[in-house]
Tab-separated table of C-alpha atoms in Angstrom:
chain	number	residue	atom	x	y	z
A	1	MET	CA	12.075	27.163	-60.593
A	2	ALA	CA	9.086	28.333	-62.447
A	3	VAL	CA	9.857	31.163	-64.792
A	4	THR	CA	7.271	33.095	-62.808
A	5	GLU	CA	9.687	32.707	-59.619
A	6	LEU	CA	12.498	34.520	-61.675
A	7	ASN	CA	12.716	38.123	-61.005
A	8	GLU	CA	12.038	40.306	-63.764
A	9	ASP	CA	15.735	41.575	-64.087
A	10	THR	CA	16.825	38.104	-64.769
A	11	GLN	CA	14.014	37.520	-67.261
A	12	ASP	CA	15.037	40.529	-68.963
A	13	GLN	CA	18.862	39.500	-69.057
A	14	ILE	CA	17.811	36.097	-70.666
A	15	CYS	CA	15.721	37.532	-73.451
A	16	ASP	CA	18.262	40.003	-74.184
A	17	LEU	CA	20.979	37.508	-74.445
A	18	LEU	CA	18.774	35.084	-76.678
A	19	GLU	CA	17.782	37.933	-78.702
A	20	ASN	CA	21.425	38.976	-79.390
A	21	LEU	CA	22.682	35.749	-80.426
A	22	GLN	CA	19.668	35.409	-82.745
A	23	ARG	CA	20.441	38.699	-84.408
A	24	ILE	CA	24.109	37.774	-84.944
A	25	GLU	CA	22.773	34.456	-86.320
A	26	LYS	CA	24.606	32.292	-84.103
A	27	LEU	CA	21.581	30.918	-82.607
A	28	LYS	CA	18.399	29.733	-84.808
A	29	ASN	CA	14.907	29.055	-83.279
A	30	LYS	CA	15.557	25.140	-82.987
A	31	ASP	CA	18.895	25.516	-81.518
A	32	MET	CA	17.329	28.048	-79.011
A	33	ARG	CA	14.591	25.601	-77.921
A	34	ILE	CA	17.406	22.731	-77.618
A	35	LEU	CA	19.516	25.125	-75.287
A	36	LEU	CA	16.523	26.282	-73.194
A	37	ASP	CA	15.365	22.620	-72.710
A	38	LYS	CA	18.510	21.422	-71.666
A	39	THR	CA	18.865	24.182	-69.296
A	40	VAL	CA	15.317	23.842	-67.650
A	41	ARG	CA	15.505	20.124	-67.349
A	42	LYS	CA	18.153	20.531	-64.878
A	43	TYR	CA	15.459	22.083	-62.724
A	44	GLY	CA	12.649	19.709	-63.467
A	45	GLY	CA	11.127	21.496	-66.388
A	46	LYS	CA	10.758	21.468	-70.193
A	47	VAL	CA	10.426	23.503	-73.170
A	48	VAL	CA	7.435	22.956	-75.259
A	49	SER	CA	6.650	24.174	-78.773
A	50	LYS	CA	3.659	26.115	-79.202
């Protein structure tokens, strides 16, 4: 499933969760990329560093 296929509410929820985890310093940028990559690979995608 491409990100564009996610509904707007789902995208907002994912962003809010990641921002909250970052804010309480439980998730660093590198850890966030690893977590997202692990998740999207189940659906045939991959996270790339920009």
